[in-house]
mmCIF file of C-alpha atoms in Angstrom:
data_model
loop_
_atom_site.group_PDB
_atom_site.id
_atom_site.type_symbol
_atom_site.label_atom_id
_atom_site.label_comp_id
_atom_site.label_asym_id
_atom_site.label_seq_id
_atom_site.Cartn_x
_atom_site.Cartn_y
_atom_site.Cartn_z
ATOM 1 C CA MET R 1 23.257 3.685 17.188
ATOM 2 C CA ARG R 2 20.357 4.675 20.094
ATOM 3 C CA ALA R 3 18.027 3.047 21.226
ATOM 4 C CA SER R 4 14.080 3.279 19.678
ATOM 5 C CA PRO R 5 11.945 5.231 22.021
ATOM 6 C CA ILE R 6 9.237 3.236 21.251
ATOM 7 C CA SER R 7 8.078 0.677 23.723
ATOM 8 C CA PRO R 8 5.335 -2.266 23.234
ATOM 9 C CA THR R 9 2.820 -3.301 24.609
ATOM 10 C CA VAL R 10 2.583 -6.200 23.659
ATOM 11 C CA ASP R 11 4.501 -9.600 23.548
ATOM 12 C CA PHE R 12 5.651 -10.222 20.805
ATOM 13 C CA ASP R 13 6.941 -13.931 21.801
ATOM 14 C CA ALA R 14 4.033 -14.687 23.500
ATOM 15 C CA ASP R 15 1.153 -16.871 22.363
ATOM 16 C CA GLY R 16 -2.263 -16.191 22.195
ATOM 17 C CA GLU R 17 -3.977 -13.209 21.288
ATOM 18 C CA GLN R 18 -3.187 -9.555 22.261
ATOM 19 C CA HIS R 19 -4.537 -5.934 21.290
ATOM 20 C CA GLY R 20 -2.212 -2.813 22.487
ATOM 21 C CA PHE R 21 -0.185 0.036 21.941
ATOM 22 C CA LEU R 22 3.234 0.670 20.191
ATOM 23 C CA LYS R 23 4.107 3.767 22.965
ATOM 24 C CA LEU R 24 6.340 6.383 21.338
ATOM 25 C CA PRO R 25 6.127 9.450 23.601
ATOM 26 C CA TYR R 26 5.559 13.331 22.305
ATOM 27 C CA SER R 27 5.805 16.073 24.654
ATOM 28 C CA ARG R 28 3.168 18.942 22.614
ATOM 29 C CA ASN R 29 1.494 21.983 23.709
ATOM 30 C CA ASP R 30 -2.075 19.755 24.571
ATOM 31 C CA SER R 31 -0.210 17.660 26.583
ATOM 32 C CA ALA R 32 3.728 17.783 28.077
ATOM 33 C CA TRP R 33 3.731 14.270 28.993
ATOM 34 C CA GLY R 34 1.644 12.867 25.798
ATOM 35 C CA ALA R 35 2.537 10.157 23.752
ATOM 36 C CA VAL R 36 1.556 8.599 20.123
ATOM 37 C CA MET R 37 -0.317 4.961 21.009
ATOM 38 C CA ILE R 38 -0.176 3.470 17.413
ATOM 39 C CA PRO R 39 -3.155 0.421 18.280
ATOM 40 C CA VAL R 40 -1.231 -3.100 18.001
ATOM 41 C CA THR R 41 -2.296 -6.894 17.530
ATOM 42 C CA VAL R 42 -0.141 -9.971 17.398
ATOM 43 C CA ILE R 43 -1.600 -13.580 17.259
ATOM 44 C CA LYS R 44 0.615 -15.799 17.700
ATOM 45 C CA ARG R 45 0.661 -20.035 17.979
ATOM 46 C CA GLY R 46 3.737 -21.662 18.518
ATOM 47 C CA ASP R 47 6.600 -22.026 15.789
ATOM 48 C CA GLY R 48 6.253 -21.092 12.762
ATOM 49 C CA PRO R 49 6.454 -17.908 10.364
ATOM 50 C CA THR R 50 5.737 -14.625 11.003
ATOM 51 C CA ALA R 51 4.005 -12.150 8.377
ATOM 52 C CA LEU R 52 4.055 -8.102 8.909
ATOM 53 C CA LEU R 53 0.535 -7.075 7.721
ATOM 54 C CA THR R 54 0.107 -3.024 7.822
ATOM 55 C CA GLY R 55 -2.294 -0.374 6.191
ATOM 56 C CA GLY R 56 -2.282 3.280 6.520
ATOM 57 C CA ASN R 57 0.666 3.643 5.480
ATOM 58 C CA HIS R 58 -0.570 7.166 3.818
ATOM 59 C CA GLY R 59 -3.885 8.829 6.420
ATOM 60 C CA ASP R 60 -5.844 8.596 3.782
ATOM 61 C CA GLU R 61 -6.701 5.406 2.084
ATOM 62 C CA TYR R 62 -8.914 3.266 3.748
ATOM 63 C CA GLU R 63 -9.062 0.318 2.695
ATOM 64 C CA GLY R 64 -6.344 -1.352 5.003
ATOM 65 C CA PRO R 65 -6.976 -0.279 8.162
ATOM 66 C CA ILE R 66 -10.474 -1.497 7.240
ATOM 67 C CA ALA R 67 -9.647 -5.218 6.711
ATOM 68 C CA LEU R 68 -6.602 -4.966 9.117
ATOM 69 C CA ALA R 69 -8.925 -3.899 11.797
ATOM 70 C CA LYS R 70 -11.426 -6.574 11.182
ATOM 71 C CA LEU R 71 -9.287 -9.060 11.130
ATOM 72 C CA ALA R 72 -7.193 -8.173 14.086
ATOM 73 C CA SER R 73 -11.503 -8.159 15.766
ATOM 74 C CA THR R 74 -11.699 -12.111 14.258
ATOM 75 C CA LEU R 75 -8.414 -13.841 13.751
ATOM 76 C CA LYS R 76 -7.801 -16.353 16.364
ATOM 77 C CA ALA R 77 -4.642 -18.222 17.779
ATOM 78 C CA SER R 78 -6.241 -21.435 16.676
ATOM 79 C CA ASP R 79 -6.515 -19.954 13.784
ATOM 80 C CA VAL R 80 -2.814 -19.573 13.140
ATOM 81 C CA ASN R 81 0.371 -21.554 13.310
ATOM 82 C CA GLY R 82 3.312 -18.928 13.620
ATOM 83 C CA ARG R 83 2.491 -14.940 13.953
ATOM 84 C CA VAL R 84 0.694 -12.417 12.738
ATOM 85 C CA ILE R 85 1.723 -9.263 13.570
ATOM 86 C CA ILE R 86 -1.138 -6.089 12.728
ATOM 87 C CA VAL R 87 -0.947 -2.594 12.232
ATOM 88 C CA PRO R 88 -3.873 -1.034 11.422
ATOM 89 C CA PHE R 89 -2.792 2.441 11.399
ATOM 90 C CA MET R 90 0.936 2.618 10.678
ATOM 91 C CA ASN R 91 1.147 6.712 10.341
ATOM 92 C CA TYR R 92 -1.185 6.762 12.971
ATOM 93 C CA PRO R 93 -1.063 10.936 13.024
ATOM 94 C CA ALA R 94 -1.689 10.947 9.367
ATOM 95 C CA PHE R 95 -4.847 8.153 9.787
ATOM 96 C CA ARG R 96 -6.223 10.494 12.874
ATOM 97 C CA ALA R 97 -6.043 13.363 10.266
ATOM 98 C CA GLY R 98 -7.455 11.412 6.989
ATOM 99 C CA SER R 99 -3.475 12.737 5.347
ATOM 100 C CA ARG R 100 -0.739 10.933 3.199
ATOM 101 C CA THR R 101 1.560 13.207 5.627
ATOM 102 C CA SER R 102 2.269 13.800 9.357
ATOM 103 C CA PRO R 103 0.652 16.393 10.716
ATOM 104 C CA ILE R 104 2.595 16.958 13.551
ATOM 105 C CA ASP R 105 5.606 16.341 11.291
ATOM 106 C CA ALA R 106 4.604 16.662 7.433
ATOM 107 C CA GLY R 107 6.429 13.606 7.144
ATOM 108 C CA ASN R 108 5.458 11.187 4.495
ATOM 109 C CA LEU R 109 5.895 7.974 6.467
ATOM 110 C CA ASN R 110 6.106 6.077 3.183
ATOM 111 C CA ARG R 111 9.183 8.053 2.311
ATOM 112 C CA SER R 112 10.692 7.756 5.521
ATOM 113 C CA PHE R 113 12.974 4.428 5.683
ATOM 114 C CA PRO R 114 15.408 3.738 7.630
ATOM 115 C CA GLY R 115 14.417 6.659 10.031
ATOM 116 C CA LYS R 116 15.849 7.638 12.901
ATOM 117 C CA PRO R 117 15.574 7.010 16.352
ATOM 118 C CA ASP R 118 16.179 10.671 17.426
ATOM 119 C CA GLY R 119 13.808 12.528 14.327
ATOM 120 C CA THR R 120 10.540 13.219 13.900
ATOM 121 C CA VAL R 121 7.957 11.409 15.035
ATOM 122 C CA THR R 122 8.248 10.086 11.157
ATOM 123 C CA GLU R 123 11.334 9.542 11.347
ATOM 124 C CA LYS R 124 11.095 7.507 14.825
ATOM 125 C CA ILE R 125 8.101 5.581 13.672
ATOM 126 C CA ALA R 126 10.181 4.359 10.014
ATOM 127 C CA ASP R 127 13.360 3.343 12.744
ATOM 128 C CA TYR R 128 11.351 1.386 14.597
ATOM 129 C CA PHE R 129 9.454 -0.695 11.802
ATOM 130 C CA GLN R 130 12.847 -1.216 10.589
ATOM 131 C CA ARG R 131 14.978 -1.659 13.115
ATOM 132 C CA HIS R 132 12.399 -3.869 15.383
ATOM 133 C CA LEU R 133 9.300 -4.842 12.746
ATOM 134 C CA LEU R 134 10.907 -5.897 9.887
ATOM 135 C CA PRO R 135 13.417 -8.149 11.175
ATOM 136 C CA LEU R 136 10.714 -9.923 13.632
ATOM 137 C CA ALA R 137 8.833 -11.009 9.483
ATOM 138 C CA ASP R 138 9.281 -13.222 6.482
ATOM 139 C CA TYR R 139 6.568 -12.565 4.808
ATOM 140 C CA VAL R 140 4.892 -8.424 4.747
ATOM 141 C CA LEU R 141 2.262 -7.086 3.375
ATOM 142 C CA ASP R 142 1.705 -3.121 2.949
ATOM 143 C CA ILE R 143 -2.112 -2.229 1.829
ATOM 144 C CA HIS R 144 -1.979 0.937 -0.477
ATOM 145 C CA ALA R 145 -5.330 2.790 -2.452
ATOM 146 C CA GLY R 146 -4.723 6.521 -4.471
ATOM 147 C CA GLY R 147 -5.086 8.561 -1.479
ATOM 148 C CA ARG R 148 -7.042 11.931 -2.174
ATOM 149 C CA THR R 149 -5.321 12.363 -4.863
ATOM 150 C CA LEU R 150 -5.308 9.434 -7.189
ATOM 151 C CA ASP R 151 -7.862 6.716 -8.882
ATOM 152 C CA PHE R 152 -6.319 3.203 -9.145
ATOM 153 C CA LEU R 153 -7.395 -0.414 -10.968
ATOM 154 C CA PRO R 154 -7.032 -2.724 -7.820
ATOM 155 C CA PHE R 155 -3.930 -4.231 -7.989
ATOM 156 C CA ALA R 156 -1.157 -6.315 -5.762
ATOM 157 C CA ALA R 157 1.770 -4.977 -7.156
ATOM 158 C CA ILE R 158 5.373 -5.866 -5.922
ATOM 159 C CA HIS R 159 8.845 -4.724 -7.696
ATOM 160 C CA VAL R 160 11.486 -5.753 -9.856
ATOM 161 C CA LEU R 161 13.926 -7.392 -7.480
ATOM 162 C CA ASN R 162 17.986 -8.719 -8.256
ATOM 163 C CA ASP R 163 17.445 -11.724 -6.293
ATOM 164 C CA ALA R 164 15.979 -14.225 -8.651
ATOM 165 C CA THR R 165 14.495 -16.270 -6.196
ATOM 166 C CA GLN R 166 13.167 -13.637 -4.256
ATOM 167 C CA GLN R 167 11.646 -12.563 -7.063
ATOM 168 C CA SER R 168 9.629 -15.330 -7.404
ATOM 169 C CA ARG R 169 8.754 -16.229 -4.529
ATOM 170 C CA CYS R 170 7.137 -12.305 -3.944
ATOM 171 C CA GLU R 171 5.676 -12.545 -7.247
ATOM 172 C CA ALA R 172 4.006 -16.378 -6.108
ATOM 173 C CA ALA R 173 2.477 -13.942 -2.800
ATOM 174 C CA MET R 174 1.569 -11.853 -4.974
ATOM 175 C CA ARG R 175 -0.789 -13.295 -7.157
ATOM 176 C CA ALA R 176 -1.978 -15.278 -4.366
ATOM 177 C CA PHE R 177 -3.797 -11.899 -2.757
ATOM 178 C CA GLY R 178 -5.587 -12.689 -6.108
ATOM 179 C CA ALA R 179 -6.363 -9.135 -6.810
ATOM 180 C CA PRO R 180 -8.224 -8.299 -10.239
ATOM 181 C CA TYR R 181 -4.679 -7.215 -11.738
ATOM 182 C CA SER R 182 -1.093 -8.047 -10.148
ATOM 183 C CA MET R 183 0.956 -5.349 -11.312
ATOM 184 C CA ARG R 184 5.336 -5.585 -11.698
ATOM 185 C CA MET R 185 5.366 -1.902 -10.570
ATOM 186 C CA LEU R 186 7.663 0.796 -11.358
ATOM 187 C CA GLU R 187 8.414 3.175 -9.334
ATOM 188 C CA LEU R 188 8.932 7.027 -9.988
ATOM 189 C CA ASP R 189 11.165 7.219 -6.651
ATOM 190 C CA SER R 190 11.959 4.235 -4.349
ATOM 191 C CA ILE R 191 14.089 6.382 -1.750
ATOM 192 C CA GLY R 192 12.701 5.951 1.678
ATOM 193 C CA LEU R 193 10.383 3.408 0.746
ATOM 194 C CA TYR R 194 9.153 0.922 3.525
ATOM 195 C CA ASP R 195 8.806 -1.602 0.713
ATOM 196 C CA SER R 196 12.199 -1.292 -0.756
ATOM 197 C CA ALA R 197 13.301 -1.193 2.671
ATOM 198 C CA ALA R 198 11.831 -4.783 3.590
ATOM 199 C CA GLU R 199 12.532 -6.381 0.288
ATOM 200 C CA GLU R 200 16.479 -5.479 0.931
ATOM 201 C CA ALA R 201 15.916 -7.072 4.196
ATOM 202 C CA GLY R 202 14.917 -10.234 2.130
ATOM 203 C CA LYS R 203 11.754 -10.158 2.997
ATOM 204 C CA VAL R 204 8.711 -11.439 0.830
ATOM 205 C CA PHE R 205 7.174 -8.752 0.357
ATOM 206 C CA VAL R 206 3.849 -7.240 -1.557
ATOM 207 C CA SER R 207 2.248 -3.862 -1.659
ATOM 208 C CA THR R 208 -1.305 -2.630 -3.418
ATOM 209 C CA GLU R 209 -3.079 -0.056 -4.229
ATOM 210 C CA LEU R 210 -6.884 -0.866 -4.278
ATOM 211 C CA GLY R 211 -8.831 1.920 -5.596
ATOM 212 C CA GLY R 212 -8.620 5.632 -3.945
ATOM 213 C CA GLY R 213 -10.276 8.432 -4.358
ATOM 214 C CA GLY R 214 -9.961 8.894 -0.061
ATOM 215 C CA SER R 215 -12.984 6.722 0.043
ATOM 216 C CA SER R 216 -13.117 3.201 -0.068
ATOM 217 C CA THR R 217 -16.090 1.004 -1.766
ATOM 218 C CA ALA R 218 -17.212 -2.350 -0.340
ATOM 219 C CA LYS R 219 -15.839 -4.131 -3.343
ATOM 220 C CA SER R 220 -11.933 -2.711 -2.854
ATOM 221 C CA VAL R 221 -12.875 -3.396 0.634
ATOM 222 C CA ALA R 222 -13.835 -7.299 -0.289
ATOM 223 C CA VAL R 223 -10.045 -7.246 -2.047
ATOM 224 C CA ALA R 224 -7.860 -6.199 0.608
ATOM 225 C CA GLU R 225 -10.212 -8.753 2.841
ATOM 226 C CA ARG R 226 -10.026 -11.674 0.722
ATOM 227 C CA GLY R 227 -5.882 -10.458 -0.436
ATOM 228 C CA VAL R 228 -4.888 -10.795 2.844
ATOM 229 C CA HIS R 229 -6.743 -14.232 4.119
ATOM 230 C CA GLY R 230 -5.097 -15.033 0.504
ATOM 231 C CA PHE R 231 -1.728 -13.900 1.297
ATOM 232 C CA LEU R 232 -1.586 -15.086 4.605
ATOM 233 C CA ALA R 233 -2.504 -19.155 2.889
ATOM 234 C CA TYR R 234 0.210 -18.111 0.567
ATOM 235 C CA ALA R 235 2.674 -17.881 3.954
ATOM 236 C CA GLY R 236 1.130 -20.977 5.971
ATOM 237 C CA ILE R 237 0.114 -19.596 8.654
ATOM 238 C CA ILE R 238 -3.636 -19.901 8.121
ATOM 239 C CA GLU R 239 -5.845 -22.926 5.763
ATOM 240 C CA LYS R 240 -6.624 -21.732 2.853
ATOM 241 C CA GLU R 241 -10.443 -20.853 2.374
ATOM 242 C CA VAL R 242 -12.660 -23.165 0.530
ATOM 243 C CA THR R 243 -13.845 -21.047 -2.390
ATOM 244 C CA ARG R 244 -17.726 -22.323 -3.580
ATOM 245 C CA GLY R 245 -18.752 -20.475 -6.954
ATOM 246 C CA GLU R 246 -16.711 -18.445 -10.427
ATOM 247 C CA ALA R 247 -12.903 -19.294 -10.224
ATOM 248 C CA ARG R 248 -10.727 -16.040 -9.603
ATOM 249 C CA THR R 249 -8.138 -14.564 -11.473
ATOM 250 C CA THR R 250 -5.657 -12.187 -12.158
ATOM 251 C CA THR R 251 -4.508 -10.097 -14.692
ATOM 252 C CA LEU R 252 -0.869 -9.412 -15.116
ATOM 253 C CA LEU R 253 0.596 -5.876 -15.464
ATOM 254 C CA ASP R 254 3.796 -4.371 -16.094
ATOM 255 C CA MET R 255 5.702 -1.006 -16.288
ATOM 256 C CA PRO R 256 8.711 -1.576 -18.023
ATOM 257 C CA ASP R 257 9.490 2.231 -18.223
ATOM 258 C CA GLY R 258 9.048 5.657 -17.438
ATOM 259 C CA SER R 259 6.511 6.059 -20.398
ATOM 260 C CA CYS R 260 3.962 4.901 -17.951
ATOM 261 C CA TYR R 261 3.730 7.858 -16.630
ATOM 262 C CA THR R 262 1.828 10.997 -18.447
ATOM 263 C CA THR R 263 3.020 14.213 -15.788
ATOM 264 C CA SER R 264 0.823 17.343 -16.104
ATOM 265 C CA GLU R 265 3.172 20.800 -16.998
ATOM 266 C CA HIS R 266 -0.043 22.089 -17.019
ATOM 267 C CA THR R 267 -2.049 23.651 -13.663
ATOM 268 C CA GLY R 268 -5.904 24.168 -14.482
ATOM 269 C CA LEU R 269 -9.263 21.671 -14.633
ATOM 270 C CA LEU R 270 -8.558 18.469 -16.085
ATOM 271 C CA GLU R 271 -10.861 16.115 -18.299
ATOM 272 C CA MET R 272 -10.066 12.878 -18.159
ATOM 273 C CA CYS R 273 -11.086 11.134 -22.076
ATOM 274 C CA ARG R 274 -10.283 7.400 -20.863
ATOM 275 C CA ASP R 275 -11.791 5.522 -18.378
ATOM 276 C CA LEU R 276 -10.004 2.885 -15.751
ATOM 277 C CA GLY R 277 -9.961 -0.343 -17.247
ATOM 278 C CA ASP R 278 -9.825 1.079 -20.785
ATOM 279 C CA MET R 279 -7.430 0.113 -23.685
ATOM 280 C CA VAL R 280 -5.178 3.284 -25.172
ATOM 281 C CA LYS R 281 -2.889 3.334 -28.014
ATOM 282 C CA VAL R 282 -0.387 5.452 -29.371
ATOM 283 C CA ASN R 283 -1.416 9.279 -29.231
ATOM 284 C CA ASP R 284 -5.280 8.604 -27.987
ATOM 285 C CA VAL R 285 -6.099 11.199 -25.658
ATOM 286 C CA LEU R 286 -6.127 10.473 -22.208
ATOM 287 C CA ALA R 287 -6.946 14.048 -20.801
ATOM 288 C CA ARG R 288 -7.171 17.920 -21.059
ATOM 289 C CA VAL R 289 -6.427 20.236 -19.290
ATOM 290 C CA TYR R 290 -8.073 24.063 -19.712
ATOM 291 C CA ASP R 291 -6.415 27.105 -17.955
ATOM 292 C CA ILE R 292 -9.079 28.426 -15.267
ATOM 293 C CA THR R 293 -6.928 32.040 -15.409
ATOM 294 C CA ARG R 294 -9.756 33.441 -18.652
ATOM 295 C CA THR R 295 -12.186 31.938 -21.310
ATOM 296 C CA GLY R 296 -11.524 31.176 -24.880
ATOM 297 C CA ALA R 297 -8.420 29.479 -24.070
ATOM 298 C CA ALA R 298 -7.611 25.608 -25.937
ATOM 299 C CA PRO R 299 -6.698 23.317 -24.001
ATOM 300 C CA VAL R 300 -3.680 21.011 -23.173
ATOM 301 C CA GLU R 301 -4.304 17.812 -24.363
ATOM 302 C CA TYR R 302 -2.267 14.526 -22.943
ATOM 303 C CA ARG R 303 -1.508 11.234 -24.973
ATOM 304 C CA ALA R 304 -0.752 8.622 -24.470
ATOM 305 C CA MET R 305 3.158 7.692 -24.812
ATOM 306 C CA ARG R 306 2.180 3.664 -25.262
ATOM 307 C CA ASP R 307 -0.117 1.145 -26.083
ATOM 308 C CA GLY R 308 -1.558 -0.159 -23.198
ATOM 309 C CA LEU R 309 -4.279 -0.590 -20.209
ATOM 310 C CA LEU R 310 -5.203 2.708 -17.901
ATOM 311 C CA ALA R 311 -4.207 1.761 -14.828
ATOM 312 C CA ALA R 312 -4.342 4.443 -12.147
ATOM 313 C CA ARG R 313 -5.642 8.515 -12.976
ATOM 314 C CA HIS R 314 -5.780 11.547 -11.339
ATOM 315 C CA PHE R 315 -9.090 11.535 -9.333
ATOM 316 C CA PRO R 316 -9.277 15.724 -8.096
ATOM 317 C CA GLY R 317 -10.913 17.736 -10.729
ATOM 318 C CA LEU R 318 -8.137 20.346 -10.646
ATOM 319 C CA VAL R 319 -4.714 19.298 -10.990
ATOM 320 C CA GLN R 320 -1.737 21.695 -10.983
ATOM 321 C CA THR R 321 2.181 20.976 -12.929
ATOM 322 C CA GLY R 322 3.770 17.636 -11.696
ATOM 323 C CA ASP R 323 1.035 16.399 -11.022
ATOM 324 C CA THR R 324 0.300 12.433 -12.274
ATOM 325 C CA VAL R 325 -2.511 12.747 -14.872
ATOM 326 C CA ALA R 326 -2.609 8.526 -16.244
ATOM 327 C CA VAL R 327 -0.195 5.401 -15.898
ATOM 328 C CA VAL R 328 -0.069 3.452 -18.382
ATOM 329 C CA ALA R 329 0.688 -0.144 -18.121
ATOM 330 C CA ASP R 330 1.546 -3.339 -20.339
ATOM 331 C CA ILE R 331 -1.420 -6.430 -20.229
ATOM 332 C CA VAL R 332 1.466 -10.071 -19.889
ATOM 333 C CA GLU R 333 -0.768 -11.920 -19.326
ATOM 334 C CA ARG R 334 -4.568 -12.983 -17.882
ATOM 335 C CA ASN R 335 -7.230 -14.799 -16.484
ATOM 336 C CA ILE R 336 -3.955 -16.130 -14.777
ATOM 337 C CA ALA R 337 -5.888 -18.150 -11.713
ATOM 338 C CA VAL R 338 -5.488 -17.777 -7.660
ATOM 339 C CA SER R 339 -4.940 -20.764 -6.189
ATOM 340 C CA VAL R 340 -6.070 -19.898 -2.639
#
């Protein structure tokens, strides 16, 4: 396979604190010999495990970029045992555009793995992570939120894996992240996911969904910041924080099958009838969709297909055929103590 066109301006093997770029040549109309410059930070002290922390996999999700930008400017080499690689704005073109996908090639980075060294800009970024950054890492954390089109209860997430030992380690890392909720997630389509690339490489991988709507809140950013520290402490890279006040807990959720998802079969005006965090029963009305081409028509009702907790919802006021309207998850266990 061809070499990656991306070159780092940092030395991943050097001790200390480095701030630089992943430099991807990109010739375009306004910059003939230009490059996409993806910011990267490496914090290293001695031998030890490596954590790869990413945000901005989708460019309209902000908890990860904020938390990781703050971490990159505050974490010192003296604080760590091992190495932390921080990429706050993973799909940098999408992040600069405030868009889920890249404005350069319409690429969805989280559906582009394993990537191609001679492909589109997005595929080249995926290839570099696949072949150069993931092999360096023992622990991988990819911070997501709902972006402009979804809103979530704040949860850390893992997938059910074939390797029971890897599954157990991922679940322990998820709980250490310490979000208010922890989810065993069922993907609609796992092909091309960064998650799958990390899991198939045997890494301890945790993702998140920490809100949405194309912005962030003080609470969602705080969850991300505490979670990053908990994840790094679980990895043994930083010391556990000494916490004061009320003990933190998480509620374990599960998405066992496709009935968790409610998908719109209509285009129109969306009325949500239940809020995030509500308990629902089978056949409860979750939402109504109104025809916006005429008045006097009765709305279409969308009902829960299972008992559970409303964990996610469509965010905009208009909905299209094929959009996810809601996600209902099972509650597995409440009030699990967060150990870090």
